Amino acid sequence: MTDAHRSALRHWLSDVRESRAPSEDEGIDPCGVHWRRHAEGVLELAPVEVGGTTDRYDTSDTNDEGAARHAKGVPRDPKAPDAKIGHRYDAILSCGIHGDETAPIEIVDGILRDIADARLTLRERVLVVLGNPDAVRAGKRYLHYDLNRLFHGAHAKHAESPAVQRARELEVIVAQFFAGVDGVRRVRRHVDMHTAIRASLFQRFAVVPGTPEHPPGDAWFEALAAADIEATMRTEQPSVTFSYYTCARFGAQSCTLELGKVAPFGGNRLEDFAGIDAALRRWLSGGEMAARDDGRRLRPKRFRVAAEIVRRTDAFVLDVPDDTPNFTPYPAGTVLARDGENTYTVSHSEERIVFPNPNVANGLRAGVMVVPE
């Protein structure tokens, strides 16, 4: 089969796992979806009647402003389909930012395969991102540096490396994507899917970033609730994660979804994530994430970030057992961390710890403390 007749959607994951570089960078899939390959593991998709992925732009600029400027320019192909018709969102669906977090990758792969097989009709313009191909092939969280600590310009503070290059590349692609192809501003939404390193009292939870300019609305929380998310944690703490970057820089409705625990390919219980899979399919096929087929309205626990525990020096100690689940509660007065003369003491009647990790580098977050909304 030639690349011209080969489904880019069906082979999205296998191309990455096999380090295959298809000869074609753009085309119309046999299922009738326009696609454009921006980089390894990164496909921009749009329905034929919507278009947007067949417009060719000069993307030689390597900064946000340059990429966005070209993306707003006049397409070279005057016969390109009109992107004003059809879709409501400029959507980003990302996974594999950490290479060993395979459940989200399998979820996205299943969605793309069903689109390719005409079992699911794509009605939105979407950028599908497999974040860290090298780490996926190695089956490791990351190889050089945690990619999810390199966004929002953080890559500029690190020595050049493949991870730094990838973060910079993804920022340029995202800027170009959100600039659009027709100058129309649509709702921007980014779902970044992960699996957790440790167990959690809530198996499926969402970190929902916001800024004073771009606070998350109730409708976004309702959409996540309908996806069987058991808990949400709202944060306005500046961050260098992928989802915070798209929220703060582009005003996107963003979230980091944590779905179960790390497992190898083929070792995930995907039925545990049927709710998020169904919600993504509703959304991408033109429906509403919040409109469950069974009509139920779920109410996950809602938390907000009260504080972050940051490791400052090599003297840092986190008084939390290694097997502590995410969202473990601690009463007021509990001393959880010591760093030289500094301590972290629980000040609310109860605080729960999320992402405890005493082994991070100095200057990085060693835990997040949340309280009920």
PDB file of N, CA and C in Angstrom, residues 46-100:
ATOM      1  N   ALA A  46      -9.455  17.640  10.344  1.00  0.00           N
ATOM      2  CA  ALA A  46     -10.703  18.378  10.191  1.00  0.00           C
ATOM      3  C   ALA A  46     -11.573  17.658   9.184  1.00  0.00           C
ATOM      4  N   PRO A  47     -12.901  17.720   9.351  1.00  0.00           N
ATOM      5  CA  PRO A  47     -13.791  17.120   8.356  1.00  0.00           C
ATOM      6  C   PRO A  47     -13.588  17.778   7.000  1.00  0.00           C
ATOM      7  N   VAL A  48     -13.845  17.053   5.939  1.00  0.00           N
ATOM      8  CA  VAL A  48     -13.655  17.595   4.593  1.00  0.00           C
ATOM      9  C   VAL A  48     -14.468  18.859   4.400  1.00  0.00           C
ATOM     10  N   GLU A  49     -15.716  18.877   4.904  1.00  0.00           N
ATOM     11  CA  GLU A  49     -16.546  20.062   4.700  1.00  0.00           C
ATOM     12  C   GLU A  49     -16.087  21.231   5.544  1.00  0.00           C
ATOM     13  N   VAL A  50     -15.227  20.945   6.555  1.00  0.00           N
ATOM     14  CA  VAL A  50     -14.689  22.022   7.378  1.00  0.00           C
ATOM     15  C   VAL A  50     -13.353  22.472   6.851  1.00  0.00           C
ATOM     16  N   GLY A  51     -12.513  21.517   6.468  1.00  0.00           N
ATOM     17  CA  GLY A  51     -11.201  21.856   5.929  1.00  0.00           C
ATOM     18  C   GLY A  51     -10.266  22.338   6.998  1.00  0.00           C
ATOM     19  N   GLY A  52      -9.304  23.128   6.600  1.00  0.00           N
ATOM     20  CA  GLY A  52      -8.347  23.700   7.541  1.00  0.00           C
ATOM     21  C   GLY A  52      -7.030  22.998   7.528  1.00  0.00           C
ATOM     22  N   THR A  53      -6.976  21.700   7.244  1.00  0.00           N
ATOM     23  CA  THR A  53      -5.694  21.022   7.294  1.00  0.00           C
ATOM     24  C   THR A  53      -5.017  20.951   5.948  1.00  0.00           C
ATOM     25  N   THR A  54      -5.713  21.325   4.878  1.00  0.00           N
ATOM     26  CA  THR A  54      -5.052  21.297   3.584  1.00  0.00           C
ATOM     27  C   THR A  54      -4.492  22.654   3.207  1.00  0.00           C
ATOM     28  N   ASP A  55      -4.718  23.681   4.007  1.00  0.00           N
ATOM     29  CA  ASP A  55      -4.120  24.979   3.749  1.00  0.00           C
ATOM     30  C   ASP A  55      -2.638  24.909   4.064  1.00  0.00           C
ATOM     31  N   ARG A  56      -1.798  25.349   3.127  1.00  0.00           N
ATOM     32  CA  ARG A  56      -0.355  25.227   3.310  1.00  0.00           C
ATOM     33  C   ARG A  56       0.222  26.588   3.703  1.00  0.00           C
ATOM     34  N   TYR A  57       1.011  26.583   4.746  1.00  0.00           N
ATOM     35  CA  TYR A  57       1.613  27.808   5.237  1.00  0.00           C
ATOM     36  C   TYR A  57       3.113  27.627   5.358  1.00  0.00           C
ATOM     37  N   ASP A  58       3.820  28.754   5.317  1.00  0.00           N
ATOM     38  CA  ASP A  58       5.252  28.741   5.587  1.00  0.00           C
ATOM     39  C   ASP A  58       5.431  28.715   7.093  1.00  0.00           C
ATOM     40  N   THR A  59       5.932  27.617   7.628  1.00  0.00           N
ATOM     41  CA  THR A  59       6.102  27.479   9.075  1.00  0.00           C
ATOM     42  C   THR A  59       7.569  27.525   9.454  1.00  0.00           C
ATOM     43  N   SER A  60       8.354  28.262   8.669  1.00  0.00           N
ATOM     44  CA  SER A  60       9.787  28.289   8.938  1.00  0.00           C
ATOM     45  C   SER A  60      10.123  29.065  10.191  1.00  0.00           C
ATOM     46  N   ASP A  61       9.240  29.998  10.622  1.00  0.00           N
ATOM     47  CA  ASP A  61       9.508  30.697  11.873  1.00  0.00           C
ATOM     48  C   ASP A  61       9.481  29.709  13.018  1.00  0.00           C
ATOM     49  N   THR A  62      10.344  29.898  13.999  1.00  0.00           N
ATOM     50  CA  THR A  62      10.436  28.949  15.109  1.00  0.00           C
ATOM     51  C   THR A  62      10.073  29.597  16.431  1.00  0.00           C
ATOM     52  N   ASN A  63       9.233  30.651  16.407  1.00  0.00           N
ATOM     53  CA  ASN A  63       8.755  31.220  17.658  1.00  0.00           C
ATOM     54  C   ASN A  63       7.244  31.355  17.583  1.00  0.00           C
ATOM     55  N   ASP A  64       6.604  31.571  18.734  1.00  0.00           N
ATOM     56  CA  ASP A  64       5.146  31.629  18.782  1.00  0.00           C
ATOM     57  C   ASP A  64       4.593  32.684  17.830  1.00  0.00           C
ATOM     58  N   GLU A  65       5.181  33.894  17.870  1.00  0.00           N
ATOM     59  CA  GLU A  65       4.651  34.985  17.084  1.00  0.00           C
ATOM     60  C   GLU A  65       4.774  34.704  15.596  1.00  0.00           C
ATOM     61  N   GLY A  66       5.913  34.158  15.197  1.00  0.00           N
ATOM     62  CA  GLY A  66       6.110  33.871  13.781  1.00  0.00           C
ATOM     63  C   GLY A  66       5.159  32.810  13.289  1.00  0.00           C
ATOM     64  N   ALA A  67       5.008  31.738  14.071  1.00  0.00           N
ATOM     65  CA  ALA A  67       4.112  30.660  13.659  1.00  0.00           C
ATOM     66  C   ALA A  67       2.677  31.161  13.581  1.00  0.00           C
ATOM     67  N   ALA A  68       2.275  31.952  14.575  1.00  0.00           N
ATOM     68  CA  ALA A  68       0.915  32.468  14.574  1.00  0.00           C
ATOM     69  C   ALA A  68       0.697  33.420  13.406  1.00  0.00           C
ATOM     70  N   ARG A  69       1.702  34.237  13.076  1.00  0.00           N
ATOM     71  CA  ARG A  69       1.573  35.173  11.974  1.00  0.00           C
ATOM     72  C   ARG A  69       1.335  34.441  10.662  1.00  0.00           C
ATOM     73  N   HIS A  70       2.127  33.406  10.405  1.00  0.00           N
ATOM     74  CA  HIS A  70       1.960  32.652   9.166  1.00  0.00           C
ATOM     75  C   HIS A  70       0.638  31.905   9.151  1.00  0.00           C
ATOM     76  N   ALA A  71       0.227  31.397  10.327  1.00  0.00           N
ATOM     77  CA  ALA A  71      -1.026  30.644  10.368  1.00  0.00           C
ATOM     78  C   ALA A  71      -2.222  31.528  10.063  1.00  0.00           C
ATOM     79  N   LYS A  72      -2.093  32.854  10.292  1.00  0.00           N
ATOM     80  CA  LYS A  72      -3.180  33.774  10.006  1.00  0.00           C
ATOM     81  C   LYS A  72      -3.138  34.267   8.559  1.00  0.00           C
ATOM     82  N   GLY A  73      -2.110  33.901   7.824  1.00  0.00           N
ATOM     83  CA  GLY A  73      -1.908  34.416   6.485  1.00  0.00           C
ATOM     84  C   GLY A  73      -2.851  33.816   5.466  1.00  0.00           C
ATOM     85  N   VAL A  74      -2.711  34.283   4.238  1.00  0.00           N
ATOM     86  CA  VAL A  74      -3.550  33.794   3.148  1.00  0.00           C
ATOM     87  C   VAL A  74      -3.061  32.431   2.715  1.00  0.00           C
ATOM     88  N   PRO A  75      -3.917  31.426   2.677  1.00  0.00           N
ATOM     89  CA  PRO A  75      -3.472  30.102   2.255  1.00  0.00           C
ATOM     90  C   PRO A  75      -2.995  30.121   0.814  1.00  0.00           C
ATOM     91  N   ARG A  76      -1.988  29.303   0.551  1.00  0.00           N
ATOM     92  CA  ARG A  76      -1.445  29.246  -0.797  1.00  0.00           C
ATOM     93  C   ARG A  76      -2.419  28.598  -1.768  1.00  0.00           C
ATOM     94  N   ASP A  77      -3.280  27.732  -1.291  1.00  0.00           N
ATOM     95  CA  ASP A  77      -4.214  27.016  -2.147  1.00  0.00           C
ATOM     96  C   ASP A  77      -5.561  27.719  -2.122  1.00  0.00           C
ATOM     97  N   PRO A  78      -5.920  28.476  -3.164  1.00  0.00           N
ATOM     98  CA  PRO A  78      -7.184  29.222  -3.139  1.00  0.00           C
ATOM     99  C   PRO A  78      -8.405  28.322  -3.177  1.00  0.00           C
ATOM    100  N   LYS A  79      -8.219  27.031  -3.488  1.00  0.00           N
ATOM    101  CA  LYS A  79      -9.343  26.102  -3.549  1.00  0.00           C
ATOM    102  C   LYS A  79      -9.547  25.348  -2.240  1.00  0.00           C
ATOM    103  N   ALA A  80      -8.785  25.705  -1.219  1.00  0.00           N
ATOM    104  CA  ALA A  80      -8.909  24.998   0.059  1.00  0.00           C
ATOM    105  C   ALA A  80     -10.315  25.158   0.614  1.00  0.00           C
ATOM    106  N   PRO A  81     -10.855  24.139   1.293  1.00  0.00           N
ATOM    107  CA  PRO A  81     -12.212  24.225   1.841  1.00  0.00           C
ATOM    108  C   PRO A  81     -12.343  25.355   2.846  1.00  0.00           C
ATOM    109  N   ASP A  82     -13.543  25.836   3.011  1.00  0.00           N
ATOM    110  CA  ASP A  82     -13.832  26.944   3.917  1.00  0.00           C
ATOM    111  C   ASP A  82     -13.920  26.432   5.339  1.00  0.00           C
ATOM    112  N   ALA A  83     -12.984  26.858   6.199  1.00  0.00           N
ATOM    113  CA  ALA A  83     -12.953  26.375   7.580  1.00  0.00           C
ATOM    114  C   ALA A  83     -13.998  27.057   8.454  1.00  0.00           C
ATOM    115  N   LYS A  84     -14.762  28.012   7.897  1.00  0.00           N
ATOM    116  CA  LYS A  84     -15.776  28.677   8.713  1.00  0.00           C
ATOM    117  C   LYS A  84     -17.007  27.799   8.917  1.00  0.00           C
ATOM    118  N   ILE A  85     -17.126  26.761   8.108  1.00  0.00           N
ATOM    119  CA  ILE A  85     -18.328  25.937   8.146  1.00  0.00           C
ATOM    120  C   ILE A  85     -18.135  24.774   9.104  1.00  0.00           C
ATOM    121  N   GLY A  86     -19.086  24.559   9.995  1.00  0.00           N
ATOM    122  CA  GLY A  86     -19.123  23.273  10.666  1.00  0.00           C
ATOM    123  C   GLY A  86     -18.704  23.219  12.100  1.00  0.00           C
ATOM    124  N   HIS A  87     -17.456  23.502  12.423  1.00  0.00           N
ATOM    125  CA  HIS A  87     -17.022  23.137  13.757  1.00  0.00           C
ATOM    126  C   HIS A  87     -17.118  24.297  14.740  1.00  0.00           C
ATOM    127  N   ARG A  88     -17.203  23.931  16.014  1.00  0.00           N
ATOM    128  CA  ARG A  88     -17.397  24.896  17.094  1.00  0.00           C
ATOM    129  C   ARG A  88     -16.129  25.146  17.872  1.00  0.00           C
ATOM    130  N   TYR A  89     -15.223  24.162  17.864  1.00  0.00           N
ATOM    131  CA  TYR A  89     -14.037  24.202  18.712  1.00  0.00           C
ATOM    132  C   TYR A  89     -12.764  24.126  17.878  1.00  0.00           C
ATOM    133  N   ASP A  90     -11.719  24.719  18.406  1.00  0.00           N
ATOM    134  CA  ASP A  90     -10.351  24.371  18.033  1.00  0.00           C
ATOM    135  C   ASP A  90      -9.849  23.537  19.204  1.00  0.00           C
ATOM    136  N   ALA A  91      -9.743  22.244  18.978  1.00  0.00           N
ATOM    137  CA  ALA A  91      -9.549  21.282  20.061  1.00  0.00           C
ATOM    138  C   ALA A  91      -8.166  20.658  20.006  1.00  0.00           C
ATOM    139  N   ILE A  92      -7.566  20.469  21.169  1.00  0.00           N
ATOM    140  CA  ILE A  92      -6.317  19.721  21.273  1.00  0.00           C
ATOM    141  C   ILE A  92      -6.569  18.519  22.168  1.00  0.00           C
ATOM    142  N   LEU A  93      -6.186  17.363  21.678  1.00  0.00           N
ATOM    143  CA  LEU A  93      -6.280  16.117  22.433  1.00  0.00           C
ATOM    144  C   LEU A  93      -4.870  15.551  22.518  1.00  0.00           C
ATOM    145  N   SER A  94      -4.287  15.587  23.716  1.00  0.00           N
ATOM    146  CA  SER A  94      -2.886  15.182  23.862  1.00  0.00           C
ATOM    147  C   SER A  94      -2.746  14.037  24.852  1.00  0.00           C
ATOM    148  N   CYS A  95      -1.707  13.254  24.634  1.00  0.00           N
ATOM    149  CA  CYS A  95      -1.385  12.113  25.483  1.00  0.00           C
ATOM    150  C   CYS A  95       0.090  11.802  25.263  1.00  0.00           C
ATOM    151  N   GLY A  96       0.636  10.882  26.045  1.00  0.00           N
ATOM    152  CA  GLY A  96       2.013  10.471  25.830  1.00  0.00           C
ATOM    153  C   GLY A  96       3.046  11.538  26.127  1.00  0.00           C
ATOM    154  N   ILE A  97       2.673  12.566  26.893  1.00  0.00           N
ATOM    155  CA  ILE A  97       3.683  13.526  27.355  1.00  0.00           C
ATOM    156  C   ILE A  97       4.709  12.779  28.202  1.00  0.00           C
ATOM    157  N   HIS A  98       4.238  11.788  28.940  1.00  0.00           N
ATOM    158  CA  HIS A  98       5.110  10.824  29.618  1.00  0.00           C
ATOM    159  C   HIS A  98       4.975   9.485  28.891  1.00  0.00           C
ATOM    160  N   GLY A  99       6.093   8.910  28.509  1.00  0.00           N
ATOM    161  CA  GLY A  99       6.078   7.788  27.586  1.00  0.00           C
ATOM    162  C   GLY A  99       5.523   6.493  28.120  1.00  0.00           C
ATOM    163  N   ASP A 100       5.465   6.327  29.445  1.00  0.00           N
ATOM    164  CA  ASP A 100       4.966   5.068  30.010  1.00  0.00           C
ATOM    165  C   ASP A 100       3.491   5.137  30.388  1.00  0.00           C
TER     166      ASP A 100
END
